[in-house]
PDB file of C-alpha atoms in Angstrom:
ATOM      1  CA  MET A   1      20.811 -12.996 -54.003  1.00 47.00           C
ATOM      2  CA  ARG A   2      17.672 -15.612 -53.638  1.00 59.00           C
ATOM      3  CA  ARG A   3      14.461 -13.886 -53.295  1.00 70.00           C
ATOM      4  CA  SER A   4      12.606 -13.507 -50.305  1.00 85.00           C
ATOM      5  CA  MET A   5       9.673 -15.929 -49.481  1.00 91.00           C
ATOM      6  CA  TYR A   6       6.578 -13.723 -49.224  1.00 92.00           C
ATOM      7  CA  LYS A   7       3.407 -13.290 -47.353  1.00 92.00           C
ATOM      8  CA  ARG A   8       1.060 -14.930 -49.019  1.00 90.00           C
ATOM      9  CA  GLU A   9       3.370 -17.217 -50.588  1.00 93.00           C
ATOM     10  CA  PHE A  10       4.689 -18.873 -47.393  1.00 94.00           C
ATOM     11  CA  ASP A  11       0.556 -19.177 -45.950  1.00 91.00           C
ATOM     12  CA  ARG A  12       0.417 -21.456 -49.170  1.00 92.00           C
ATOM     13  CA  LEU A  13       3.931 -23.339 -47.967  1.00 90.00           C
ATOM     14  CA  LYS A  14       3.721 -26.988 -46.389  1.00 88.00           C
ATOM     15  CA  SER A  15       6.963 -28.025 -45.235  1.00 90.00           C
ATOM     16  CA  THR A  16       9.176 -27.645 -42.747  1.00 94.00           C
ATOM     17  CA  PHE A  17      12.235 -25.885 -43.222  1.00 96.00           C
ATOM     18  CA  ASP A  18      15.306 -26.489 -40.741  1.00 97.00           C
ATOM     19  CA  ALA A  19      15.835 -22.544 -40.462  1.00 98.00           C
ATOM     20  CA  TYR A  20      13.780 -19.799 -40.102  1.00 98.00           C
ATOM     21  CA  LEU A  21      14.384 -16.410 -40.750  1.00 98.00           C
ATOM     22  CA  PHE A  22      11.019 -14.298 -40.339  1.00 98.00           C
ATOM     23  CA  TRP A  23      12.005 -10.594 -40.798  1.00 96.00           C
ATOM     24  CA  GLY A  24      11.472  -6.630 -42.610  1.00 94.00           C
ATOM     25  CA  GLU A  25       8.594  -4.219 -42.012  1.00 90.00           C
ATOM     26  CA  GLU A  26       5.748  -5.466 -39.773  1.00 91.00           C
ATOM     27  CA  PRO A  27       6.697  -6.498 -36.277  1.00 89.00           C
ATOM     28  CA  TYR A  28       3.334  -7.799 -35.867  1.00 92.00           C
ATOM     29  CA  TYR A  29       3.826 -10.224 -38.590  1.00 95.00           C
ATOM     30  CA  ILE A  30       7.409 -11.504 -38.164  1.00 94.00           C
ATOM     31  CA  ARG A  31       6.379 -12.313 -34.033  1.00 92.00           C
ATOM     32  CA  ARG A  32       3.249 -13.924 -34.756  1.00 94.00           C
ATOM     33  CA  TYR A  33       4.718 -16.407 -37.768  1.00 96.00           C
ATOM     34  CA  ALA A  34       7.799 -16.872 -35.469  1.00 96.00           C
ATOM     35  CA  GLN A  35       5.423 -18.462 -32.740  1.00 94.00           C
ATOM     36  CA  LYS A  36       3.565 -20.151 -35.299  1.00 96.00           C
ATOM     37  CA  VAL A  37       6.208 -22.269 -36.352  1.00 97.00           C
ATOM     38  CA  ALA A  38       7.655 -22.572 -32.516  1.00 97.00           C
ATOM     39  CA  ASN A  39       4.385 -23.670 -31.773  1.00 96.00           C
ATOM     40  CA  SER A  40       4.494 -26.180 -34.776  1.00 95.00           C
ATOM     41  CA  LEU A  41       8.076 -27.112 -34.001  1.00 95.00           C
ATOM     42  CA  ALA A  42       8.545 -27.191 -30.007  1.00 93.00           C
ATOM     43  CA  PRO A  43       6.523 -27.315 -26.740  1.00 92.00           C
ATOM     44  CA  LYS A  44       8.307 -24.580 -24.716  1.00 89.00           C
ATOM     45  CA  GLU A  45      10.585 -26.694 -22.121  1.00 89.00           C
ATOM     46  CA  GLU A  46      12.051 -28.078 -25.339  1.00 90.00           C
ATOM     47  CA  ARG A  47      13.325 -24.082 -26.221  1.00 93.00           C
ATOM     48  CA  LEU A  48      16.527 -21.756 -25.755  1.00 95.00           C
ATOM     49  CA  LEU A  49      15.232 -18.405 -26.814  1.00 92.00           C
ATOM     50  CA  LEU A  50      18.250 -15.798 -26.548  1.00 92.00           C
ATOM     51  CA  TYR A  51      16.867 -12.288 -27.501  1.00 86.00           C
ATOM     52  CA  TYR A  52      19.080  -9.519 -28.125  1.00 81.00           C
ATOM     53  CA  ASP A  53      22.273  -9.106 -25.869  1.00 80.00           C
ATOM     54  CA  GLU A  54      21.201 -12.485 -24.274  1.00 87.00           C
ATOM     55  CA  TYR A  55      22.797 -13.868 -27.790  1.00 93.00           C
ATOM     56  CA  ASP A  56      25.891 -15.622 -27.159  1.00 96.00           C
ATOM     57  CA  PHE A  57      27.536 -17.420 -30.267  1.00 97.00           C
ATOM     58  CA  GLU A  58      29.200 -20.753 -28.315  1.00 97.00           C
ATOM     59  CA  ARG A  59      26.099 -21.725 -26.260  1.00 97.00           C
ATOM     60  CA  ALA A  60      23.563 -21.801 -29.225  1.00 97.00           C
ATOM     61  CA  LYS A  61      26.290 -23.437 -30.682  1.00 97.00           C
ATOM     62  CA  GLU A  62      26.400 -25.906 -28.292  1.00 96.00           C
ATOM     63  CA  TYR A  63      23.025 -26.688 -27.841  1.00 96.00           C
ATOM     64  CA  LEU A  64      21.404 -26.713 -31.448  1.00 96.00           C
ATOM     65  CA  GLY A  65      24.767 -29.249 -31.431  1.00 93.00           C
ATOM     66  CA  GLN A  66      23.021 -31.454 -28.413  1.00 90.00           C
ATOM     67  CA  ASN A  67      21.677 -34.720 -29.393  1.00 83.00           C
ATOM     68  CA  SER A  68      18.922 -35.989 -26.984  1.00 71.00           C
ATOM     69  CA  LEU A  69      18.613 -39.541 -25.873  1.00 64.00           C
ATOM     70  CA  PHE A  70      14.232 -39.070 -25.851  1.00 71.00           C
ATOM     71  CA  GLY A  71      13.984 -37.683 -28.931  1.00 71.00           C
ATOM     72  CA  ASN A  72      13.676 -34.007 -27.955  1.00 86.00           C
ATOM     73  CA  ARG A  73      13.970 -31.460 -29.989  1.00 92.00           C
ATOM     74  CA  ASN A  74      16.658 -28.171 -29.697  1.00 95.00           C
ATOM     75  CA  LEU A  75      14.790 -25.116 -30.587  1.00 97.00           C
ATOM     76  CA  LEU A  76      17.321 -22.117 -31.183  1.00 97.00           C
ATOM     77  CA  TYR A  77      15.043 -19.379 -31.270  1.00 97.00           C
ATOM     78  CA  ILE A  78      17.155 -15.963 -31.177  1.00 96.00           C
ATOM     79  CA  LYS A  79      15.492 -12.136 -31.636  1.00 90.00           C
ATOM     80  CA  HIS A  80      17.445  -9.384 -32.706  1.00 89.00           C
ATOM     81  CA  ASP A  81      16.944  -6.664 -34.294  1.00 81.00           C
ATOM     82  CA  LYS A  82      20.605  -6.272 -35.974  1.00 88.00           C
ATOM     83  CA  ALA A  83      22.097  -9.386 -38.641  1.00 94.00           C
ATOM     84  CA  LEU A  84      23.778 -11.284 -36.248  1.00 96.00           C
ATOM     85  CA  PRO A  85      27.178 -12.071 -38.032  1.00 97.00           C
ATOM     86  CA  LYS A  86      26.793 -14.237 -41.535  1.00 97.00           C
ATOM     87  CA  LYS A  87      29.802 -16.942 -40.592  1.00 97.00           C
ATOM     88  CA  GLU A  88      27.894 -17.019 -37.348  1.00 98.00           C
ATOM     89  CA  LEU A  89      24.862 -18.330 -38.828  1.00 98.00           C
ATOM     90  CA  GLN A  90      26.035 -20.308 -40.790  1.00 97.00           C
ATOM     91  CA  THR A  91      27.201 -22.995 -38.406  1.00 98.00           C
ATOM     92  CA  LEU A  92      24.300 -23.036 -36.365  1.00 98.00           C
ATOM     93  CA  ILE A  93      22.303 -23.633 -40.033  1.00 98.00           C
ATOM     94  CA  ASP A  94      24.658 -26.104 -41.332  1.00 97.00           C
ATOM     95  CA  LEU A  95      24.500 -27.083 -37.507  1.00 97.00           C
ATOM     96  CA  CYS A  96      20.178 -27.519 -37.543  1.00 96.00           C
ATOM     97  CA  ARG A  97      21.208 -29.539 -40.469  1.00 95.00           C
ATOM     98  CA  LYS A  98      23.219 -32.098 -38.991  1.00 94.00           C
ATOM     99  CA  ASN A  99      21.505 -32.749 -36.130  1.00 93.00           C
ATOM    100  CA  GLU A 100      17.771 -33.105 -37.086  1.00 91.00           C
ATOM    101  CA  ASN A 101      16.260 -32.613 -33.832  1.00 93.00           C
ATOM    102  CA  SER A 102      17.458 -29.035 -34.316  1.00 96.00           C
ATOM    103  CA  TYR A 103      15.513 -25.835 -35.760  1.00 97.00           C
ATOM    104  CA  LEU A 104      16.579 -22.635 -35.827  1.00 98.00           C
ATOM    105  CA  ILE A 105      14.235 -19.488 -35.283  1.00 98.00           C
ATOM    106  CA  TYR A 106      15.524 -15.447 -36.046  1.00 98.00           C
ATOM    107  CA  GLU A 107      12.978 -13.449 -35.244  1.00 95.00           C
ATOM    108  CA  LEU A 108      14.609  -9.805 -37.532  1.00 94.00           C
ATOM    109  CA  VAL A 109      12.777  -6.189 -37.691  1.00 88.00           C
ATOM    110  CA  GLY A 110      13.656  -3.872 -40.045  1.00 86.00           C
ATOM    111  CA  GLN A 111      16.143  -4.302 -43.111  1.00 88.00           C
ATOM    112  CA  ASP A 112      19.325  -5.883 -41.713  1.00 90.00           C
ATOM    113  CA  GLY A 113      17.638  -8.809 -43.023  1.00 93.00           C
ATOM    114  CA  LYS A 114      18.788  -8.362 -46.943  1.00 92.00           C
ATOM    115  CA  LYS A 115      22.490  -8.612 -46.014  1.00 93.00           C
ATOM    116  CA  ILE A 116      21.299 -12.312 -44.300  1.00 96.00           C
ATOM    117  CA  ALA A 117      18.346 -13.138 -45.768  1.00 95.00           C
ATOM    118  CA  PRO A 118      20.377 -15.624 -48.819  1.00 94.00           C
ATOM    119  CA  LEU A 119      21.879 -18.180 -45.818  1.00 96.00           C
ATOM    120  CA  PHE A 120      18.070 -19.099 -45.282  1.00 96.00           C
ATOM    121  CA  ALA A 121      18.136 -20.942 -48.951  1.00 92.00           C
ATOM    122  CA  ALA A 122      16.276 -23.864 -49.847  1.00 90.00           C
ATOM    123  CA  ASP A 123      19.774 -25.150 -50.554  1.00 88.00           C
ATOM    124  CA  HIS A 124      20.646 -24.863 -47.228  1.00 87.00           C
ATOM    125  CA  GLY A 125      17.893 -26.334 -45.374  1.00 92.00           C
ATOM    126  CA  ALA A 126      15.759 -23.191 -44.753  1.00 96.00           C
ATOM    127  CA  ILE A 127      13.446 -20.387 -45.396  1.00 97.00           C
ATOM    128  CA  ASN A 128      13.616 -16.161 -45.021  1.00 96.00           C
ATOM    129  CA  VAL A 129      10.116 -14.552 -45.335  1.00 97.00           C
ATOM    130  CA  ARG A 130       9.997 -11.140 -45.929  1.00 96.00           C
ATOM    131  CA  PHE A 131       7.063  -9.035 -44.539  1.00 95.00           C
ATOM    132  CA  PHE A 132       5.531  -5.620 -46.114  1.00 92.00           C
ATOM    133  CA  LYS A 133       3.041  -3.666 -44.236  1.00 88.00           C
ATOM    134  CA  PRO A 134       0.270  -4.327 -44.507  1.00 89.00           C
ATOM    135  CA  SER A 135      -3.081  -2.813 -46.461  1.00 86.00           C
ATOM    136  CA  LEU A 136      -6.028  -1.830 -45.505  1.00 86.00           C
ATOM    137  CA  HIS A 137      -7.521  -4.552 -46.729  1.00 88.00           C
ATOM    138  CA  GLU A 138      -4.514  -6.864 -45.723  1.00 91.00           C
ATOM    139  CA  ALA A 139      -4.915  -4.625 -41.443  1.00 92.00           C
ATOM    140  CA  LYS A 140      -8.296  -5.792 -41.646  1.00 94.00           C
ATOM    141  CA  GLU A 141      -8.806  -9.050 -42.919  1.00 94.00           C
ATOM    142  CA  GLU A 142      -5.911  -9.946 -40.469  1.00 94.00           C
ATOM    143  CA  LEU A 143      -7.895  -8.125 -37.029  1.00 96.00           C
ATOM    144  CA  ALA A 144     -10.894  -9.748 -38.216  1.00 97.00           C
ATOM    145  CA  GLN A 145      -9.362 -13.813 -38.070  1.00 95.00           C
ATOM    146  CA  ARG A 146      -7.950 -11.780 -33.981  1.00 95.00           C
ATOM    147  CA  ALA A 147     -11.404 -10.939 -33.359  1.00 96.00           C
ATOM    148  CA  SER A 148     -12.778 -14.111 -34.292  1.00 96.00           C
ATOM    149  CA  ASP A 149     -10.021 -16.098 -32.044  1.00 95.00           C
ATOM    150  CA  LEU A 150     -10.804 -13.992 -28.924  1.00 95.00           C
ATOM    151  CA  GLY A 151     -14.384 -14.484 -29.281  1.00 96.00           C
ATOM    152  CA  LEU A 152     -14.897 -11.106 -30.232  1.00 96.00           C
ATOM    153  CA  GLN A 153     -17.961  -9.307 -31.878  1.00 96.00           C
ATOM    154  CA  ILE A 154     -17.311  -6.326 -33.427  1.00 96.00           C
ATOM    155  CA  ASP A 155     -18.945  -4.089 -36.510  1.00 93.00           C
ATOM    156  CA  PRO A 156     -16.446  -4.052 -40.196  1.00 92.00           C
ATOM    157  CA  PHE A 157     -16.940  -0.131 -39.721  1.00 90.00           C
ATOM    158  CA  ALA A 158     -15.435  -0.688 -36.721  1.00 92.00           C
ATOM    159  CA  LEU A 159     -12.432  -2.432 -37.131  1.00 94.00           C
ATOM    160  CA  GLN A 160     -11.761  -0.343 -40.299  1.00 90.00           C
ATOM    161  CA  HIS A 161     -12.115   2.874 -37.374  1.00 88.00           C
ATOM    162  CA  LEU A 162      -9.643   0.942 -35.487  1.00 91.00           C
ATOM    163  CA  LEU A 163      -7.064   0.743 -37.578  1.00 90.00           C
ATOM    164  CA  ILE A 164      -7.440   4.128 -39.534  1.00 83.00           C
ATOM    165  CA  LEU A 165      -7.245   5.198 -35.297  1.00 81.00           C
ATOM    166  CA  LEU A 166      -3.581   3.794 -34.944  1.00 82.00           C
ATOM    167  CA  ASP A 167      -2.538   4.053 -38.246  1.00 74.00           C
ATOM    168  CA  LEU A 168      -2.617   0.520 -38.940  1.00 82.00           C
ATOM    169  CA  ASN A 169      -0.392  -0.180 -36.332  1.00 84.00           C
ATOM    170  CA  LEU A 170      -1.048  -3.894 -36.293  1.00 90.00           C
ATOM    171  CA  ASP A 171       0.734  -4.471 -32.497  1.00 85.00           C
ATOM    172  CA  LEU A 172      -1.626  -1.612 -31.199  1.00 83.00           C
ATOM    173  CA  ALA A 173      -4.839  -2.240 -32.541  1.00 90.00           C
ATOM    174  CA  ALA A 174      -4.606  -6.494 -31.652  1.00 90.00           C
ATOM    175  CA  ASN A 175      -3.907  -5.212 -27.802  1.00 84.00           C
ATOM    176  CA  GLU A 176      -7.262  -2.898 -28.009  1.00 88.00           C
ATOM    177  CA  LEU A 177      -9.381  -5.805 -28.899  1.00 94.00           C
ATOM    178  CA  GLU A 178      -7.789  -7.387 -26.247  1.00 90.00           C
ATOM    179  CA  LYS A 179      -8.874  -4.869 -24.107  1.00 87.00           C
ATOM    180  CA  LEU A 180     -12.084  -4.296 -26.293  1.00 92.00           C
ATOM    181  CA  SER A 181     -12.901  -8.119 -25.941  1.00 92.00           C
ATOM    182  CA  LEU A 182     -13.179  -7.483 -21.906  1.00 90.00           C
ATOM    183  CA  LEU A 183     -16.522  -5.652 -22.364  1.00 90.00           C
ATOM    184  CA  ASP A 184     -18.344  -9.020 -23.118  1.00 86.00           C
ATOM    185  CA  GLN A 185     -20.234  -7.170 -26.311  1.00 93.00           C
ATOM    186  CA  LYS A 186     -19.760  -6.026 -29.521  1.00 95.00           C
ATOM    187  CA  ILE A 187     -17.684  -3.368 -30.772  1.00 95.00           C
ATOM    188  CA  GLN A 188     -19.563  -0.476 -32.255  1.00 92.00           C
ATOM    189  CA  SER A 189     -17.747   3.095 -34.209  1.00 88.00           C
ATOM    190  CA  LYS A 190     -19.216   4.405 -31.134  1.00 87.00           C
ATOM    191  CA  ASP A 191     -16.834   1.944 -29.155  1.00 89.00           C
ATOM    192  CA  ILE A 192     -13.959   2.810 -30.884  1.00 88.00           C
ATOM    193  CA  ASP A 193     -14.359   6.919 -30.213  1.00 81.00           C
ATOM    194  CA  ARG A 194     -14.792   6.796 -26.557  1.00 82.00           C
ATOM    195  CA  LEU A 195     -12.369   3.714 -25.425  1.00 82.00           C
ATOM    196  CA  VAL A 196      -8.999   4.603 -28.016  1.00 81.00           C
ATOM    197  CA  TYR A 197      -7.252   6.650 -28.442  1.00 64.00           C
ATOM    198  CA  ALA A 198      -6.085   8.748 -31.932  1.00 59.00           C
ATOM    199  CA  LEU A 199      -2.536   8.508 -33.415  1.00 53.00           C
ATOM    200  CA  THR A 200      -3.116  10.458 -36.316  1.00 53.00           C
ATOM    201  CA  PRO A 201      -1.610  13.931 -35.933  1.00 59.00           C
ATOM    202  CA  LEU A 202      -3.256  17.470 -36.684  1.00 58.00           C
ATOM    203  CA  ASN A 203      -0.945  18.489 -39.908  1.00 70.00           C
ATOM    204  CA  LEU A 204      -0.974  14.657 -40.792  1.00 83.00           C
ATOM    205  CA  GLU A 205      -5.133  15.433 -42.129  1.00 83.00           C
ATOM    206  CA  LYS A 206      -4.078  19.304 -42.935  1.00 86.00           C
ATOM    207  CA  LEU A 207      -1.633  17.405 -45.364  1.00 92.00           C
ATOM    208  CA  TYR A 208      -4.698  15.306 -46.997  1.00 94.00           C
ATOM    209  CA  GLU A 209      -7.219  18.340 -47.726  1.00 93.00           C
ATOM    210  CA  ALA A 210      -4.504  20.634 -48.553  1.00 94.00           C
ATOM    211  CA  ILE A 211      -4.360  17.434 -50.962  1.00 96.00           C
ATOM    212  CA  ILE A 212      -7.557  17.664 -52.380  1.00 96.00           C
ATOM    213  CA  LEU A 213      -7.439  21.527 -52.496  1.00 94.00           C
ATOM    214  CA  LYS A 214      -4.551  21.860 -54.140  1.00 94.00           C
ATOM    215  CA  GLU A 215      -2.614  23.666 -52.312  1.00 94.00           C
ATOM    216  CA  PRO A 216       1.526  23.811 -51.754  1.00 93.00           C
ATOM    217  CA  LEU A 217       3.008  21.203 -50.110  1.00 93.00           C
ATOM    218  CA  ALA A 218       6.342  21.426 -49.477  1.00 90.00           C
ATOM    219  CA  ASP A 219       5.705  23.033 -45.741  1.00 87.00           C
ATOM    220  CA  LEU A 220       3.368  20.499 -44.428  1.00 86.00           C
ATOM    221  CA  LEU A 221       5.756  17.664 -45.278  1.00 86.00           C
ATOM    222  CA  GLN A 222       8.748  19.426 -43.859  1.00 84.00           C
ATOM    223  CA  LYS A 223       6.545  20.268 -40.782  1.00 80.00           C
ATOM    224  CA  LEU A 224       5.484  15.747 -40.728  1.00 80.00           C
ATOM    225  CA  SER A 225       9.237  15.375 -41.903  1.00 77.00           C
ATOM    226  CA  GLN A 226      10.213  16.925 -38.370  1.00 75.00           C
ATOM    227  CA  GLU A 227       7.330  15.487 -36.476  1.00 69.00           C
ATOM    228  CA  GLU A 228       8.939  11.895 -37.806  1.00 66.00           C
ATOM    229  CA  GLN A 229       6.231  10.891 -39.740  1.00 72.00           C
ATOM    230  CA  ASN A 230       7.569   8.399 -42.182  1.00 83.00           C
ATOM    231  CA  GLU A 231       7.260   8.427 -46.352  1.00 89.00           C
ATOM    232  CA  MET A 232       4.776   5.136 -46.074  1.00 86.00           C
ATOM    233  CA  LYS A 233       2.324   6.084 -42.615  1.00 83.00           C
ATOM    234  CA  ILE A 234       1.676   9.351 -44.393  1.00 89.00           C
ATOM    235  CA  LEU A 235       0.200   7.445 -48.490  1.00 90.00           C
ATOM    236  CA  LEU A 236      -1.082   4.712 -46.568  1.00 86.00           C
ATOM    237  CA  GLY A 237      -3.105   7.263 -44.661  1.00 87.00           C
ATOM    238  CA  PHE A 238      -3.930   8.702 -47.251  1.00 93.00           C
ATOM    239  CA  GLU A 239      -5.108   5.955 -48.926  1.00 90.00           C
ATOM    240  CA  SER A 240      -7.217   5.556 -45.993  1.00 86.00           C
ATOM    241  CA  TYR A 241      -8.483   9.000 -46.384  1.00 91.00           C
ATOM    242  CA  MET A 242      -9.295   9.031 -49.836  1.00 94.00           C
ATOM    243  CA  ARG A 243     -11.696   5.271 -49.509  1.00 91.00           C
ATOM    244  CA  GLN A 244     -13.189   7.488 -47.176  1.00 90.00           C
ATOM    245  CA  LEU A 245     -14.281   9.764 -48.789  1.00 95.00           C
ATOM    246  CA  PHE A 246     -14.954   7.221 -52.004  1.00 95.00           C
ATOM    247  CA  LEU A 247     -17.315   6.258 -49.727  1.00 93.00           C
ATOM    248  CA  PHE A 248     -19.368   9.962 -49.143  1.00 93.00           C
ATOM    249  CA  TYR A 249     -18.952  10.435 -53.036  1.00 93.00           C
ATOM    250  CA  THR A 250     -20.647   7.100 -54.052  1.00 93.00           C
ATOM    251  CA  HIS A 251     -23.527   7.491 -51.653  1.00 91.00           C
ATOM    252  CA  MET A 252     -24.450  10.771 -52.275  1.00 89.00           C
ATOM    253  CA  ARG A 253     -24.079   9.769 -56.019  1.00 87.00           C
ATOM    254  CA  LEU A 254     -27.056   7.240 -55.175  1.00 87.00           C
ATOM    255  CA  HIS A 255     -28.523   8.721 -52.820  1.00 85.00           C
ATOM    256  CA  ALA A 256     -28.611  11.754 -53.238  1.00 78.00           C
ATOM    257  CA  ASN A 257     -27.691  12.724 -49.690  1.00 81.00           C
ATOM    258  CA  ALA A 258     -24.279  11.414 -47.357  1.00 82.00           C
ATOM    259  CA  ASN A 259     -24.861  10.752 -43.681  1.00 85.00           C
ATOM    260  CA  SER A 260     -21.756   9.432 -42.158  1.00 85.00           C
ATOM    261  CA  LYS A 261     -23.167   7.876 -39.946  1.00 81.00           C
ATOM    262  CA  GLU A 262     -25.150   5.144 -42.556  1.00 85.00           C
ATOM    263  CA  ILE A 263     -21.793   5.209 -44.458  1.00 86.00           C
ATOM    264  CA  LEU A 264     -18.568   4.630 -41.795  1.00 79.00           C
ATOM    265  CA  GLY A 265     -21.133   3.542 -39.502  1.00 72.00           C
ATOM    266  CA  TYR A 266     -20.936   6.577 -36.554  1.00 66.00           C
ATOM    267  CA  LYS A 267     -21.851  10.137 -36.960  1.00 72.00           C
ATOM    268  CA  LEU A 268     -18.817  12.135 -37.908  1.00 72.00           C
ATOM    269  CA  PRO A 269     -19.107  15.148 -36.514  1.00 64.00           C
ATOM    270  CA  ARG A 270     -21.445  17.822 -38.156  1.00 72.00           C
ATOM    271  CA  GLN A 271     -18.895  20.100 -39.087  1.00 70.00           C
ATOM    272  CA  ILE A 272     -16.677  17.955 -39.955  1.00 78.00           C
ATOM    273  CA  GLU A 273     -19.068  15.466 -41.761  1.00 83.00           C
ATOM    274  CA  GLU A 274     -20.146  18.293 -44.497  1.00 82.00           C
ATOM    275  CA  ARG A 275     -16.236  18.788 -44.921  1.00 86.00           C
ATOM    276  CA  ARG A 276     -15.447  15.600 -45.938  1.00 90.00           C
ATOM    277  CA  ILE A 277     -18.519  15.700 -48.410  1.00 91.00           C
ATOM    278  CA  ARG A 278     -16.818  18.733 -49.839  1.00 89.00           C
ATOM    279  CA  LEU A 279     -14.339  17.394 -50.218  1.00 93.00           C
ATOM    280  CA  ALA A 280     -15.227  14.399 -51.368  1.00 93.00           C
ATOM    281  CA  MET A 281     -17.113  16.002 -54.575  1.00 93.00           C
ATOM    282  CA  ARG A 282     -14.655  17.879 -55.829  1.00 91.00           C
ATOM    283  CA  ILE A 283     -12.708  14.812 -56.959  1.00 94.00           C
ATOM    284  CA  LYS A 284     -13.749  12.715 -60.536  1.00 88.00           C
ATOM    285  CA  ASN A 285     -10.933  10.847 -61.072  1.00 94.00           C
ATOM    286  CA  TYR A 286     -11.149   7.803 -58.299  1.00 96.00           C
ATOM    287  CA  PRO A 287      -9.856   5.410 -59.721  1.00 96.00           C
ATOM    288  CA  GLU A 288      -7.079   6.703 -61.376  1.00 96.00           C
ATOM    289  CA  ILE A 289      -5.999   8.648 -57.674  1.00 97.00           C
ATOM    290  CA  PHE A 290      -6.430   4.392 -56.494  1.00 95.00           C
ATOM    291  CA  LEU A 291      -4.262   3.165 -59.048  1.00 96.00           C
ATOM    292  CA  THR A 292      -1.780   6.628 -58.831  1.00 96.00           C
ATOM    293  CA  LEU A 293      -1.536   5.437 -54.603  1.00 95.00           C
ATOM    294  CA  GLN A 294      -0.851   2.115 -55.314  1.00 93.00           C
ATOM    295  CA  GLU A 295       2.641   2.700 -57.512  1.00 94.00           C
ATOM    296  CA  CYS A 296       3.035   4.857 -55.302  1.00 94.00           C
ATOM    297  CA  GLU A 297       3.170   2.337 -51.940  1.00 90.00           C
ATOM    298  CA  TYR A 298       4.797  -0.182 -54.861  1.00 90.00           C
ATOM    299  CA  GLN A 299       8.024   2.002 -55.569  1.00 92.00           C
ATOM    300  CA  LEU A 300       8.538   3.053 -51.441  1.00 90.00           C
ATOM    301  CA  LYS A 301       7.695  -0.933 -50.673  1.00 85.00           C
ATOM    302  CA  THR A 302      10.838  -2.653 -53.694  1.00 87.00           C
ATOM    303  CA  GLN A 303      13.175   0.848 -54.370  1.00 84.00           C
ATOM    304  CA  SER A 304      15.782   0.844 -51.870  1.00 79.00           C
ATOM    305  CA  ASN A 305      18.608   3.165 -53.183  1.00 85.00           C
ATOM    306  CA  ILE A 306      15.925   6.040 -53.887  1.00 89.00           C
ATOM    307  CA  ASP A 307      15.376   9.458 -51.908  1.00 91.00           C
ATOM    308  CA  LYS A 308      11.653   8.359 -50.480  1.00 91.00           C
ATOM    309  CA  ALA A 309      10.150  11.442 -49.507  1.00 90.00           C
ATOM    310  CA  SER A 310      10.880  13.206 -53.282  1.00 93.00           C
ATOM    311  CA  LEU A 311       9.651  10.116 -54.428  1.00 94.00           C
ATOM    312  CA  LEU A 312       5.396  10.676 -52.487  1.00 94.00           C
ATOM    313  CA  PHE A 313       6.382  14.249 -53.087  1.00 94.00           C
ATOM    314  CA  SER A 314       6.280  13.809 -56.826  1.00 95.00           C
ATOM    315  CA  TYR A 315       3.097  11.296 -56.692  1.00 96.00           C
ATOM    316  CA  LEU A 316       1.501  13.619 -54.285  1.00 96.00           C
ATOM    317  CA  ILE A 317       1.762  16.609 -57.508  1.00 96.00           C
ATOM    318  CA  LYS A 318       0.623  13.737 -59.772  1.00 96.00           C
ATOM    319  CA  ILE A 319      -2.804  13.249 -56.966  1.00 97.00           C
ATOM    320  CA  GLN A 320      -3.527  16.978 -57.267  1.00 96.00           C
ATOM    321  CA  ALA A 321      -3.233  16.914 -60.881  1.00 95.00           C
ATOM    322  CA  LEU A 322      -6.045  14.330 -61.058  1.00 95.00           C
ATOM    323  CA  ILE A 323      -8.916  16.294 -58.820  1.00 91.00           C
TER     324      ILE A 323
END
């Protein structure tokens, strides 16, 4: 099986292809890149959009096979949550290769992309690009660019705070940026606290504290699974939580005090601030913990035939041993 291309590789690519498959776990990236390519290929009046149940193979085939007397392009834009039949896709890709004015973009959220990714290969005049959930750093870069595009001034700490509140959900965060841009002012963390509703459940915070305090984790993880909190969300949330504690730890080491306003850009309630300081100072092996978190994230993203809940639990136990 040919390997999918990833985001950074595609960012460096200058070539144009006959057919594109954008797929994976991050809907925001999939939609943004698909729309970016569509805008570069054809204006909206030269596109046929077939979303979900609107897809009809005969209609799609007829559209891609037609020739234009005026040199217009035929861009077929499919958006679906399931992999379409391979034979149908192969026919559509072949039509794009034969007709120099025809192009295909297929937007597919989820793991079904694995089934059809090999069809979208360079030797077929096509490409498939897989998108994973972003790290906190990647998400901040993405939203900083989005804020710039909107002409929105936002403090970097406020941007990070927004992402943490929304569990690194880029779609939700981007929507909030659009709303905040209407205020016509520089956005601070206090504005995020006032205007944005947090998504992180209380049980996640309890789990993160239990890890650091070396308390039993099984029951808390069971509760979170009942709330449909997936393993990647739990892991990324804990990584963000640990980075915040590391900021408290380094500030205490350098200045012998820890003021959340100076560290985070916004003031935490006193009780929460004091608890964060206590937790931060319990931890001595931050570098090893961050490496372990990265290893766990890599395993969750790349290993498909595993029990992800058990894998996450084993890594959290490893982290407890490092604290």
